[in-house]
Short mmCIF file of C-alpha atoms in Angstrom, two decimals:
data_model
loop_
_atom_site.label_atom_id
_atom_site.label_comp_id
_atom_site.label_asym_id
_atom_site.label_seq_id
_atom_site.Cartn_x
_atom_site.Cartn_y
_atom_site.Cartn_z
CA UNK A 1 0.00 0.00 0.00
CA UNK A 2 1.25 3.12 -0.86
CA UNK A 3 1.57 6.24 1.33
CA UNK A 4 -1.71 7.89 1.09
CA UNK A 5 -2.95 11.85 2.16
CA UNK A 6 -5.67 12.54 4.01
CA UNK A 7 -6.93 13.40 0.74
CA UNK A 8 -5.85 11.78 -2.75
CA UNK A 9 -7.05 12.20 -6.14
CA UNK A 10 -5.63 9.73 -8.32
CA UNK A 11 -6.11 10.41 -12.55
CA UNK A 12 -9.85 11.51 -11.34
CA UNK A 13 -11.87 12.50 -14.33
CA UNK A 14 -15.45 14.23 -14.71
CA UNK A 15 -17.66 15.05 -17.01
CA UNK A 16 -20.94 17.13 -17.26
CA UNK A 17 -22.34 16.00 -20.26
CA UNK A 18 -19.72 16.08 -22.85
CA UNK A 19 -17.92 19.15 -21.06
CA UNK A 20 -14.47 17.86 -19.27
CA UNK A 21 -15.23 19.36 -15.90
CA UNK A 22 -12.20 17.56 -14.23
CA UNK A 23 -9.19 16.55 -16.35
CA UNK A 24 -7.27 13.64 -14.83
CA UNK A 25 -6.54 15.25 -11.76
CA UNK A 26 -4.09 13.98 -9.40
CA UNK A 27 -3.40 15.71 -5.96
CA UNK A 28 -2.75 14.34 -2.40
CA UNK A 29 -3.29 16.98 0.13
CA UNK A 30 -0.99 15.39 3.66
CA UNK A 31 -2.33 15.62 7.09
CA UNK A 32 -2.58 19.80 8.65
CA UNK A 33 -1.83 20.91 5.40
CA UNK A 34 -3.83 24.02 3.80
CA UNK A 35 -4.34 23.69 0.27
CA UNK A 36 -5.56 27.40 -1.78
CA UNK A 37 -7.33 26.54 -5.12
CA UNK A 38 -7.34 29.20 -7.62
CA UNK A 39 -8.15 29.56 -11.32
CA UNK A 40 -10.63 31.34 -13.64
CA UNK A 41 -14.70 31.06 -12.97
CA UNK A 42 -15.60 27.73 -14.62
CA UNK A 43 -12.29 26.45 -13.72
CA UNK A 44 -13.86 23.23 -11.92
CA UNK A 45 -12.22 24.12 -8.68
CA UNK A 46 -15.53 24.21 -7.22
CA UNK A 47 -16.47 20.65 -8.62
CA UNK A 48 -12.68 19.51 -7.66
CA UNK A 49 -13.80 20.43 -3.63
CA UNK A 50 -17.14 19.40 -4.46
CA UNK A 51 -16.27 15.25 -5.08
CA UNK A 52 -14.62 15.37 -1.72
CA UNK A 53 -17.37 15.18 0.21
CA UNK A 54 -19.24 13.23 -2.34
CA UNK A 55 -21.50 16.75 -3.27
CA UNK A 56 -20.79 15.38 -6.70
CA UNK A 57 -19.33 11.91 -8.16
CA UNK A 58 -16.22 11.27 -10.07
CA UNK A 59 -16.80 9.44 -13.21
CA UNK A 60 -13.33 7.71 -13.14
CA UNK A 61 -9.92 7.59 -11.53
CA UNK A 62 -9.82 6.84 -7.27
CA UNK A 63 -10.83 9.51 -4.80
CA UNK A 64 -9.22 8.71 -1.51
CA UNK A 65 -10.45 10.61 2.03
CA UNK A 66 -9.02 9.74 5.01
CA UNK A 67 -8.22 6.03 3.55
CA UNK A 68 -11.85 5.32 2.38
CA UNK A 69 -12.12 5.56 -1.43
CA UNK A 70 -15.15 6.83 -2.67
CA UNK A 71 -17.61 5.27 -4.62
CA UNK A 72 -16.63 2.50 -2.60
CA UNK A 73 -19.36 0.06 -1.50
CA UNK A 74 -17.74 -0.11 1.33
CA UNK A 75 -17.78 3.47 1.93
CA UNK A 76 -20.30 4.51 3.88
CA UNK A 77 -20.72 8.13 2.60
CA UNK A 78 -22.90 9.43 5.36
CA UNK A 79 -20.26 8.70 8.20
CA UNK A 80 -17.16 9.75 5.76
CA UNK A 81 -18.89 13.89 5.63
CA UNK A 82 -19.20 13.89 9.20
CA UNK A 83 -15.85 13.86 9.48
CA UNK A 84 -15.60 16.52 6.21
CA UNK A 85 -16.91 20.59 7.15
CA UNK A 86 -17.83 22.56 3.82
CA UNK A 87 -18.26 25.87 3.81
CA UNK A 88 -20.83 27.32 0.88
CA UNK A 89 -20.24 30.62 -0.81
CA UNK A 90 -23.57 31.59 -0.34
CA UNK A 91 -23.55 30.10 3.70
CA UNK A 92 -26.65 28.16 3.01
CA UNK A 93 -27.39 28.22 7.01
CA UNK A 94 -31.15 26.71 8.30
CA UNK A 95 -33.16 29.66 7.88
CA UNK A 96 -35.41 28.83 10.54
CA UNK A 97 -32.79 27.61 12.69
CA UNK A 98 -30.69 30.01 15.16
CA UNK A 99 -27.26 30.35 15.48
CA UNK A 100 -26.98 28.04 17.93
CA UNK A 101 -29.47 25.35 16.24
CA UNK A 102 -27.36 25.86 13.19
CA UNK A 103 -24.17 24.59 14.70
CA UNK A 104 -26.07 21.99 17.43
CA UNK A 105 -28.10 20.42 14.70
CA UNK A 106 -25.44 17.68 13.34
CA UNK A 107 -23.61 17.31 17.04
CA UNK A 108 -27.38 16.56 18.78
CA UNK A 109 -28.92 14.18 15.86
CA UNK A 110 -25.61 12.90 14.11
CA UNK A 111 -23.16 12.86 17.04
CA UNK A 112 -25.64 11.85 19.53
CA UNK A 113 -24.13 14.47 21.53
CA UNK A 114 -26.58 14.99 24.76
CA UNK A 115 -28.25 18.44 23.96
CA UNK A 116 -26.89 20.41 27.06
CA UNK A 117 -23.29 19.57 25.96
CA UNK A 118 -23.59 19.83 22.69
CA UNK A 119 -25.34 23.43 23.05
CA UNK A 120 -22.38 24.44 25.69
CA UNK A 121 -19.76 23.29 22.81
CA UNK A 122 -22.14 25.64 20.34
CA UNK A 123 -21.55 28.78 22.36
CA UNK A 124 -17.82 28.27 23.19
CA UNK A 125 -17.48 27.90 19.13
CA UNK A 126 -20.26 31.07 18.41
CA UNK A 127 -18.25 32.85 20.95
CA UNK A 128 -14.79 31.65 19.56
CA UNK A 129 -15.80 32.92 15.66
CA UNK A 130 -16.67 36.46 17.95
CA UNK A 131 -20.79 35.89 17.95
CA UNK A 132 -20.97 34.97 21.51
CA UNK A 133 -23.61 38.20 21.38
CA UNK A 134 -25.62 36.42 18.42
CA UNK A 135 -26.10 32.97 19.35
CA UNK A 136 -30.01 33.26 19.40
CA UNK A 137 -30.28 35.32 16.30
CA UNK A 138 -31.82 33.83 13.15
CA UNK A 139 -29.64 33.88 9.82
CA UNK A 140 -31.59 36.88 8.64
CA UNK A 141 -30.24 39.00 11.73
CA UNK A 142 -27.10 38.04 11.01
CA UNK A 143 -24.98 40.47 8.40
CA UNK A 144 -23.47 38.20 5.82
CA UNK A 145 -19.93 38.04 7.25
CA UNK A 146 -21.49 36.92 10.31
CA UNK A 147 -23.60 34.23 8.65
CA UNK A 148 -20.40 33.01 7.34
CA UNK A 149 -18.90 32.26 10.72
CA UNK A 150 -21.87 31.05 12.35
CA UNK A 151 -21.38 28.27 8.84
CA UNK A 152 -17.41 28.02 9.76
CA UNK A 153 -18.43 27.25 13.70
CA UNK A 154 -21.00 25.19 12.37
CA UNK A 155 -19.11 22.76 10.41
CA UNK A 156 -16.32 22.77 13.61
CA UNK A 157 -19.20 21.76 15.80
CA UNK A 158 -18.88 18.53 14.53
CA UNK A 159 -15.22 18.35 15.29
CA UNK A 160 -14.23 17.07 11.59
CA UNK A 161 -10.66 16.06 10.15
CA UNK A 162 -10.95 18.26 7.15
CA UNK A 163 -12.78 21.23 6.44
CA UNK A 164 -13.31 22.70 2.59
CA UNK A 165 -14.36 26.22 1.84
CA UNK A 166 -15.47 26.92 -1.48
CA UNK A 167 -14.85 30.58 -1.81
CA UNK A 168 -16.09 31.74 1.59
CA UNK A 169 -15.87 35.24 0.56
CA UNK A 170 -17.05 35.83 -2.65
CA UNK A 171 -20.62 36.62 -1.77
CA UNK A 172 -19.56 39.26 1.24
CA UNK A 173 -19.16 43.14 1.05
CA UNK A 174 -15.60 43.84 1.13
CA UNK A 175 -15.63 44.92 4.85
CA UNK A 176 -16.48 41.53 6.41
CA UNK A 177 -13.91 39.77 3.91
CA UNK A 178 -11.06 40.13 6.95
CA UNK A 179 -14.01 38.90 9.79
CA UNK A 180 -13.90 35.71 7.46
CA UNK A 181 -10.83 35.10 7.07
CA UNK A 182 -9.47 36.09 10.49
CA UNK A 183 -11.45 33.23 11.48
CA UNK A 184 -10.38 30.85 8.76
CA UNK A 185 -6.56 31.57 9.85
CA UNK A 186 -7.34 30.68 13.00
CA UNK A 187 -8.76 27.37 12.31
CA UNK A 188 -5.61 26.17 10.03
CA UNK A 189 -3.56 27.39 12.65
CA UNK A 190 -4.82 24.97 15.32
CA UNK A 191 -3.97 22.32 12.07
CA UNK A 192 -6.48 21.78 10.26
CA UNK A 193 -6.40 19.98 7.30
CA UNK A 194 -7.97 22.44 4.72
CA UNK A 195 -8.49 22.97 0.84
CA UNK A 196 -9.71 26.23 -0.06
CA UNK A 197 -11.18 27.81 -3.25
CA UNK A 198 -10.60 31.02 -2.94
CA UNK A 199 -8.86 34.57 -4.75
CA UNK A 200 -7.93 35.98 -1.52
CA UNK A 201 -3.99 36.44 -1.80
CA UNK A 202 -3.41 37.60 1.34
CA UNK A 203 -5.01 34.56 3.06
CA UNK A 204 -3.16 32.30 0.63
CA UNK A 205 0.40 33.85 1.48
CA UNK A 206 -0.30 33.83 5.40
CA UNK A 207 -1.47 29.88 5.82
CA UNK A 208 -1.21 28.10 2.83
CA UNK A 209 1.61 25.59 1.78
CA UNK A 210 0.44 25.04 -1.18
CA UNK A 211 -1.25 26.95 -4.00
CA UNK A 212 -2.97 24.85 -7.35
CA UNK A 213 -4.05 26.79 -9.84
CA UNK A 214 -6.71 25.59 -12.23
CA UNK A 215 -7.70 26.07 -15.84
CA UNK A 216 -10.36 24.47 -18.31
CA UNK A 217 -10.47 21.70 -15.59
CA UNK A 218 -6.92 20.58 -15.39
CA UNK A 219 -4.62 21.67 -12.71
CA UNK A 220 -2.00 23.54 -15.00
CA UNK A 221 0.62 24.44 -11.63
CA UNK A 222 0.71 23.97 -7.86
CA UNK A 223 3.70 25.15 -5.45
CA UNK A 224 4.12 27.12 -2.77
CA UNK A 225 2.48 30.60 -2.25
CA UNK A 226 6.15 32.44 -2.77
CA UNK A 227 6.48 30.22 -5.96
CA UNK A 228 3.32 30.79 -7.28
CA UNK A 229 2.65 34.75 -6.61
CA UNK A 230 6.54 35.68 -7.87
CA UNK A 231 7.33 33.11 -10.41
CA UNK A 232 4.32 31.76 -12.28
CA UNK A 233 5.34 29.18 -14.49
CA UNK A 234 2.82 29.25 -17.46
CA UNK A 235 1.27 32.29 -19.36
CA UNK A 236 -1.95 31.11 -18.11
CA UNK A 237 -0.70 31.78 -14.48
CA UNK A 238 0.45 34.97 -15.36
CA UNK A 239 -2.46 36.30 -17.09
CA UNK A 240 -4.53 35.04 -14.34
CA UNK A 241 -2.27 36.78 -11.55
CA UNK A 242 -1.90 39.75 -13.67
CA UNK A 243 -5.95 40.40 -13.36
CA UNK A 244 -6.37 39.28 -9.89
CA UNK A 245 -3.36 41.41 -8.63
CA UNK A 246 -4.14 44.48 -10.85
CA UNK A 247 -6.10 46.46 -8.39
CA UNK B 1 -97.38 29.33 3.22
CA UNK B 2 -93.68 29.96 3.38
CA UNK B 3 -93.71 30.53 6.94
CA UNK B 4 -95.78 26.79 7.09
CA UNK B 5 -92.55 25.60 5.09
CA UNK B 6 -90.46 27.35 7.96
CA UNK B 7 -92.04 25.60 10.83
CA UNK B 8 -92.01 22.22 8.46
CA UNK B 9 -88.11 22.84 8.34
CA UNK B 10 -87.50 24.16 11.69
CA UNK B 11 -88.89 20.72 12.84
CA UNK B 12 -86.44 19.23 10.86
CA UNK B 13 -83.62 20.45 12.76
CA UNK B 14 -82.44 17.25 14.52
CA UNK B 15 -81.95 15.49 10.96
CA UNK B 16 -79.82 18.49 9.78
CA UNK B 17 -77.77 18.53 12.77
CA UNK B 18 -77.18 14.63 12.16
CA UNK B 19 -76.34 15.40 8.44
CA UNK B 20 -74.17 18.42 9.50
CA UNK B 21 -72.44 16.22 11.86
CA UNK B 22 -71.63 13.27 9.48
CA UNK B 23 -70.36 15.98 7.04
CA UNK B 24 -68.05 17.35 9.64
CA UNK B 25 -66.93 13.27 10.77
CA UNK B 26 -66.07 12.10 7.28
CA UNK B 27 -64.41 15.53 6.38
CA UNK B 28 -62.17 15.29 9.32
CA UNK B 29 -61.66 12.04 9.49
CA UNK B 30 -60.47 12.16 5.40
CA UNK B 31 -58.53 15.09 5.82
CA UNK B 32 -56.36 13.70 8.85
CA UNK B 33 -55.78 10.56 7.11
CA UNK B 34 -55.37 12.39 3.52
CA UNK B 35 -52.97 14.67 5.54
CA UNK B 36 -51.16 11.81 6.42
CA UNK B 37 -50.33 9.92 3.31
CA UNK B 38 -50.53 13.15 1.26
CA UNK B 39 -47.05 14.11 3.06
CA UNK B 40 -46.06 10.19 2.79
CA UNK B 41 -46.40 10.37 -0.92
CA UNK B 42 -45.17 13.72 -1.84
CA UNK B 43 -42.18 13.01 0.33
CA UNK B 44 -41.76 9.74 -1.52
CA UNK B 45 -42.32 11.71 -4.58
CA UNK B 46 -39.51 13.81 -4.41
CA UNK B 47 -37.07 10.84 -3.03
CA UNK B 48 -34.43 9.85 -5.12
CA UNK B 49 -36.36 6.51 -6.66
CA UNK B 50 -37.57 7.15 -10.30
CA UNK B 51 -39.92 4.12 -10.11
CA UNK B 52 -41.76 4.77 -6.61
CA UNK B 53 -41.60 8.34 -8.03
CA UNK B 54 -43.55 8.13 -11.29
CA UNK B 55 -45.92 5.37 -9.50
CA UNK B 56 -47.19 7.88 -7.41
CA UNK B 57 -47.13 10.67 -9.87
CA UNK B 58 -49.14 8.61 -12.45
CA UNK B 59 -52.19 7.87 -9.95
CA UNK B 60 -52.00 11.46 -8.59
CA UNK B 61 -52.58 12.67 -12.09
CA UNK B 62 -55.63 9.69 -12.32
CA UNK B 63 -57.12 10.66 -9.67
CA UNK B 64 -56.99 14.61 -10.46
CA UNK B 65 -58.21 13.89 -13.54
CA UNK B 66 -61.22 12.27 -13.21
CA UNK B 67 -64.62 13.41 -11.58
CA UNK B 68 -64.90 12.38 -7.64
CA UNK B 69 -68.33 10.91 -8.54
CA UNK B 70 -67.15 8.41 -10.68
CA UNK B 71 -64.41 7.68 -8.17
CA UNK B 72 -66.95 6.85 -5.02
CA UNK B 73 -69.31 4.90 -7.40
CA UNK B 74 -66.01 2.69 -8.59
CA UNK B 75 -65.14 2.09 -4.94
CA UNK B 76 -69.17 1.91 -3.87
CA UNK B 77 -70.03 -0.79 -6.60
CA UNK B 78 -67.68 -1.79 -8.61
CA UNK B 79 -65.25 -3.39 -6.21
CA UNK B 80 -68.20 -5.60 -4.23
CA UNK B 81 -67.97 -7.50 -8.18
CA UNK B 82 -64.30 -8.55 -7.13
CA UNK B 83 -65.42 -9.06 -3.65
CA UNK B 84 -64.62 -6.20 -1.70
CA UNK B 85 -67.45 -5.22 0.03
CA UNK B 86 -67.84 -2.10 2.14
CA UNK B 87 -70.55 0.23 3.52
CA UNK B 88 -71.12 3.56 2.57
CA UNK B 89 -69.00 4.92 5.10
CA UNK B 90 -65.91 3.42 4.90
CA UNK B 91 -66.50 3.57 0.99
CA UNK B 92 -66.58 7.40 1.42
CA UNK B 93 -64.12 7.57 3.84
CA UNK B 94 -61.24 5.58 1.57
CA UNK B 95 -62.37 7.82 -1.56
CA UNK B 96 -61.89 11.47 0.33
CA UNK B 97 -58.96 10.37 1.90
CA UNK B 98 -57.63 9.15 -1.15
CA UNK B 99 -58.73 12.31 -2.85
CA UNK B 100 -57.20 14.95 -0.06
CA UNK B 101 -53.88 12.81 -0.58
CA UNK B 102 -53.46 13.08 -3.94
CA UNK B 103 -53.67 16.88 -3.85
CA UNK B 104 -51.88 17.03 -0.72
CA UNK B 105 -49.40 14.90 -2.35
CA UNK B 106 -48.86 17.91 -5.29
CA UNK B 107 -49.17 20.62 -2.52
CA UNK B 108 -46.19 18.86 -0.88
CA UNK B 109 -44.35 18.22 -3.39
CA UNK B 110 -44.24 22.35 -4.43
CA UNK B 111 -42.97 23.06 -0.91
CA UNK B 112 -40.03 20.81 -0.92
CA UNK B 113 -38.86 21.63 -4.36
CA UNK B 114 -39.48 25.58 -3.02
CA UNK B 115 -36.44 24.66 -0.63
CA UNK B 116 -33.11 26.05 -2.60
CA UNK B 117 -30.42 23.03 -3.15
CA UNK B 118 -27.93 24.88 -1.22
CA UNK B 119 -30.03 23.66 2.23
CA UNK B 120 -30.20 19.98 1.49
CA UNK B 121 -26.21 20.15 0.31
CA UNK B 122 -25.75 21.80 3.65
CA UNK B 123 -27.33 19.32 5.60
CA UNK B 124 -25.89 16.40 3.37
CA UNK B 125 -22.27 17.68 3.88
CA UNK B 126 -23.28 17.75 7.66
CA UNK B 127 -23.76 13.97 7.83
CA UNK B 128 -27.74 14.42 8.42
CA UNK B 129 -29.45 11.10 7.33
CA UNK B 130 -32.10 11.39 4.67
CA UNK B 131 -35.02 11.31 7.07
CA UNK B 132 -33.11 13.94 9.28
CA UNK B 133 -32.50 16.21 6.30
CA UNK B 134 -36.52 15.78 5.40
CA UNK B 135 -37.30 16.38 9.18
CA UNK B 136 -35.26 19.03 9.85
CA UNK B 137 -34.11 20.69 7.45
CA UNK B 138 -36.60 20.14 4.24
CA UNK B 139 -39.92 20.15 6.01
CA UNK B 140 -39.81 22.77 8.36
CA UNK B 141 -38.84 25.13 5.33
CA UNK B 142 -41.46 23.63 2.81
CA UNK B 143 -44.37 24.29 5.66
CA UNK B 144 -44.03 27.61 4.45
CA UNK B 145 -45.50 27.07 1.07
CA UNK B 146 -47.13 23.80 2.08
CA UNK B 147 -49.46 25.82 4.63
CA UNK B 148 -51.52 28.44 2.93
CA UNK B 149 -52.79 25.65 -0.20
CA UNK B 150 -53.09 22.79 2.58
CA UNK B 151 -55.99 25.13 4.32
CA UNK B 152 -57.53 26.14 1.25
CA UNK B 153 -57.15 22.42 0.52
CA UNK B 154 -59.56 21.39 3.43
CA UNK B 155 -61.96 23.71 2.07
CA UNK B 156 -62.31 21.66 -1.37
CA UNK B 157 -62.42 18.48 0.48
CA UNK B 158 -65.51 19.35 3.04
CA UNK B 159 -67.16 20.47 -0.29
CA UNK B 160 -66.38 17.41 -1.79
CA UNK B 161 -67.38 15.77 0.70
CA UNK B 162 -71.04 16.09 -0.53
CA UNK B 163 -70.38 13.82 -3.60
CA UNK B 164 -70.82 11.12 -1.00
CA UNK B 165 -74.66 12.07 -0.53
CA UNK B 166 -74.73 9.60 -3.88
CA UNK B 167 -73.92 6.35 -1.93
CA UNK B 168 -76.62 7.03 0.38
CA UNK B 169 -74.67 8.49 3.22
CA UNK B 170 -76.98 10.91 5.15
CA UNK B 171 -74.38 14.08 4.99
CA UNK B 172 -75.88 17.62 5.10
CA UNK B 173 -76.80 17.53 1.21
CA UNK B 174 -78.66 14.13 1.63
CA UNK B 175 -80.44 15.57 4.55
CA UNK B 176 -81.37 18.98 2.04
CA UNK B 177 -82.44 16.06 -1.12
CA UNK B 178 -84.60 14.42 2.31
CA UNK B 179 -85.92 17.21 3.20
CA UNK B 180 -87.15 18.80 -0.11
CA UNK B 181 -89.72 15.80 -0.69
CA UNK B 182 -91.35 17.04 2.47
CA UNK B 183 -91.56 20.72 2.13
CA UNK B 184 -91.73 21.53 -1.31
CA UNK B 185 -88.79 24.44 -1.80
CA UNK B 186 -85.94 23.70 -2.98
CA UNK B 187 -84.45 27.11 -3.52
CA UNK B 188 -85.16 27.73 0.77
CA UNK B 189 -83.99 24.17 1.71
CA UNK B 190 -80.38 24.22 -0.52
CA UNK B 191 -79.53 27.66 0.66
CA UNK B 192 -79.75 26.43 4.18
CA UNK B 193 -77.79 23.01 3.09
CA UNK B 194 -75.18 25.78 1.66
CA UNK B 195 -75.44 27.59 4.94
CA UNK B 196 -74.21 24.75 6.61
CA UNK B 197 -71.35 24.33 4.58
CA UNK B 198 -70.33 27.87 4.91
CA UNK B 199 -70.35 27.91 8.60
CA UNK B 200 -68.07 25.02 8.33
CA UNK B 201 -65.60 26.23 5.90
CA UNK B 202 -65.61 30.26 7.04
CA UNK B 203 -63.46 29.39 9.67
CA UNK B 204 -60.92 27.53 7.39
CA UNK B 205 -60.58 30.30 4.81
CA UNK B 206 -60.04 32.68 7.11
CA UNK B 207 -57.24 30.70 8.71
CA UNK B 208 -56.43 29.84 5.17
CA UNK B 209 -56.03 33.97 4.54
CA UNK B 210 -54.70 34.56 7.89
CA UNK B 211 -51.78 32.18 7.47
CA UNK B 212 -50.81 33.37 3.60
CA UNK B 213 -50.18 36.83 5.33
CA UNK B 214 -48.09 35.57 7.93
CA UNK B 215 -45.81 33.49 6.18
CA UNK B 216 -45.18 36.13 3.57
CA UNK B 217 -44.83 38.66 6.23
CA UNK B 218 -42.06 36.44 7.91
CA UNK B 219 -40.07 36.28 4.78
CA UNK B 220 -39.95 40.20 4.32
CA UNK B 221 -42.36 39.81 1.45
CA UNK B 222 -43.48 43.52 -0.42
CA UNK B 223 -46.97 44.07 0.67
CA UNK B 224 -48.93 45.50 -2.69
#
């Protein structure tokens, strides 16, 4: 058996239709690392994060988490996300939930977590993303940076091995961009295992190891932030860089 | 002459409480079963199994398309010839419930595909089990839209609920086709049999109305 990441994309292909969403993509992202995905809209970065947690299915190659291949009958798919937190672009909290039923939910019904503790673990992670002052407020209260770490404490509620964002700030108003990602440097600090889709340069250069930059579904270069940033490799980096970086 | 015809029906008043009262029974009776496999089916609808899935949508669309007469008189007398027999009442009560399910079914069905993807991918990536994503994630948000129609819903069915006069149960319009042999008026005797019905139904619109201007209110809807 070979040496295996926590997660491992082996020649992993996809299609939508006759559109190559995912070009034999192989990547194996090692225990605590942070992994930033970049790459034009339409890119399939998305979809690559996406098949991790089984949101959509690889049509050939192996997809390894945490030593369970998926697709595997074996698998059970189910148990495998509890141990994977995904963070939406658009949040996608429980409307009618609160804060604190938002993050509780999983812990109380998947967990089996007895309520009490599960809502005292809630409030020390609302209070630890700095809402300890919102934890009864519904999702429409809540501003959108804040809805977006109510989803970040929500997923670490149920205490999971790898956590995937899939660009956490694109649907925020410029202001509550740092709230965000103050929190997400935080959580890869404490060594979390993370892959995130995301354009945010400064987040990528403070906590990443690795960058991967996409293009028409293949990943064209990966390497380190430093790398990456001053020495793109291909013209497709560059003119990438050269609009992100502009302003 | 009329006011002989109003003493003739006044003295009728313990039948039409009797019909009034079997109206109400079989109504509620149907519409708390039809509630209950209405949700079964349009949840079952909207699962991921094609077959169970068109099953259900292909009697749905039998059912709501063909008149609720013919319906009671093919469960009344046409199943005794394969040897199912049953009296009037359950007859009636199988063919409302069936008939509040089916629309329930499609009322159901229109809330949960109201929820947006993003939820159920939120509580998927959370490890929630299909029944837990239905129960608290799906549902709870689909009540929304489910509400308002399921009311008006129960205001169809007690109306329909009169088709059942034709199998000889002694509802509220039996009791007004009774009645009109003995006091000659038809016009005075079905107004009060549509009296009846109103006072029964009122309620239900208005909760019907009431409830449509909550939930829109609660999801910061424009009022025109």
């Amino acid at each position: 058996m070979t040496k295996t990441g926590m997660i491992d994309f082996r020649g992993v292909n996809k299609w939508f239709g006759a559109l190559n969403v995912l070009k034999d993509i192989t990547l194996s992202v090692e225990p605590r690392e942070v992994v930033v995905v970049c790459g034009p809209s339409g890119s399939g970065k998305s979809t690559l994060i996406r098949c991790i947690n089984g949101l959509e299915t690889i049509k050939d190659g192996d997809l390894i988490v945490d030593g369970q291949r998926l697709g595997d009958p074996a698998t059970n798919m189910t148990q495998l996300r509890t141990e994977i937190g995904f963070v939406f672009q658009s949040f996608n909290l429980y409307p009618h939930k609160t804060a604190l039923e938002n993050v509780t939910l999983a812990p109380i019904h998947v967990r089996k977590i007895p309520r009490a503790e599960a809502e005292q673990a809630g409030r020390e992670l609302l209070a630890k993303v700095g809402l300890a002052d919102k934890v009864d407020a519904y999702p429409a209260q809540l501003s959108g940076g804040q809805q977006q770490r109510v989803a970040i404490a929500r997923c670490l509620g149920m205490r999971p091995k790898i956590m995937l964002f899939d660009e956490p700030t694109s649907a925020l108003d410029p202001e509550m961009i740092s709230e965000v990602l103050d929190v997400m440097v935080a959580v890869a600090e404490e060594g979390m295992t993370m892959m995130v889709v995301t354009h945010e340069m400064g987040f990528a250069r403070k906590v990443a190891q690795r960058v991967v930059f996409m293009d028409a579904g293949a990943i064209v270069e990966s390497g380190t932030p430093d790398e990456f940033f001053s020495h793109p490799r291909t013209d497709r980096s560059r003119a990438f860089l050269s609009k992100i970086l502009r302003h | 002459m009329i006011w002989q015809q109003f003493l003739s029906l006044a003295g009728s008043y313990p039948l039409a409480l009797r019909g009034l009262g079997m109206t109400v029974v079989l109504s509620l009776i149907s519409l708390v079963l039809g509630t209950l496999l209405g949700f079964g089916l349009g949840i079952l609808r909207t699962g991921g199994n094609r077959l169970i899935s068109s099953v259900i949508g292909a009697w749905v669309d039998l059912i709501r398309g063909t008149p609720f007469l013919v319906q009671i008189f093919l469960i009344f007398f046409i199943l005794p010839e394969f040897g199912i027999e049953l009296d009037a009442f359950t007859a009636g009560i199988i063919a409302l419930t069936n008939l509040a399910a089916c629309f329930i079914c499609e009322i159901v069905v229109a809330g949960i595909r109201s929820v947006p993807t993003g939820q159920v991918e939120a509580a998927l990536a959370s490890g929630l089990s299909r029944w837990q994503r239905m129960r608290q994630v799906v549902l709870p948000q689909a009540m929304r839209i489910v509400l308002p129609p399921l009311v008006g819903q129960y205001v169809l069915l007690i109306k329909d609920s009169s088709v059942v006069s034709a199998i000889g149960l002694t509802d509220l319009t039996r009791v007004g086709w009774l009645v009109v042999q003995r006091v000659p008026n038809g016009l005075l005797v079905f107004f009060l049999v549509g009296v009846g019905y109103f006072i029964v139904c009122y309620p239900l619109i208005m909760l019907a109305r009431r409830l449509e201007r909550r939930m829109g209110a609660a999801h910061g809807e424009v009022q025109l």
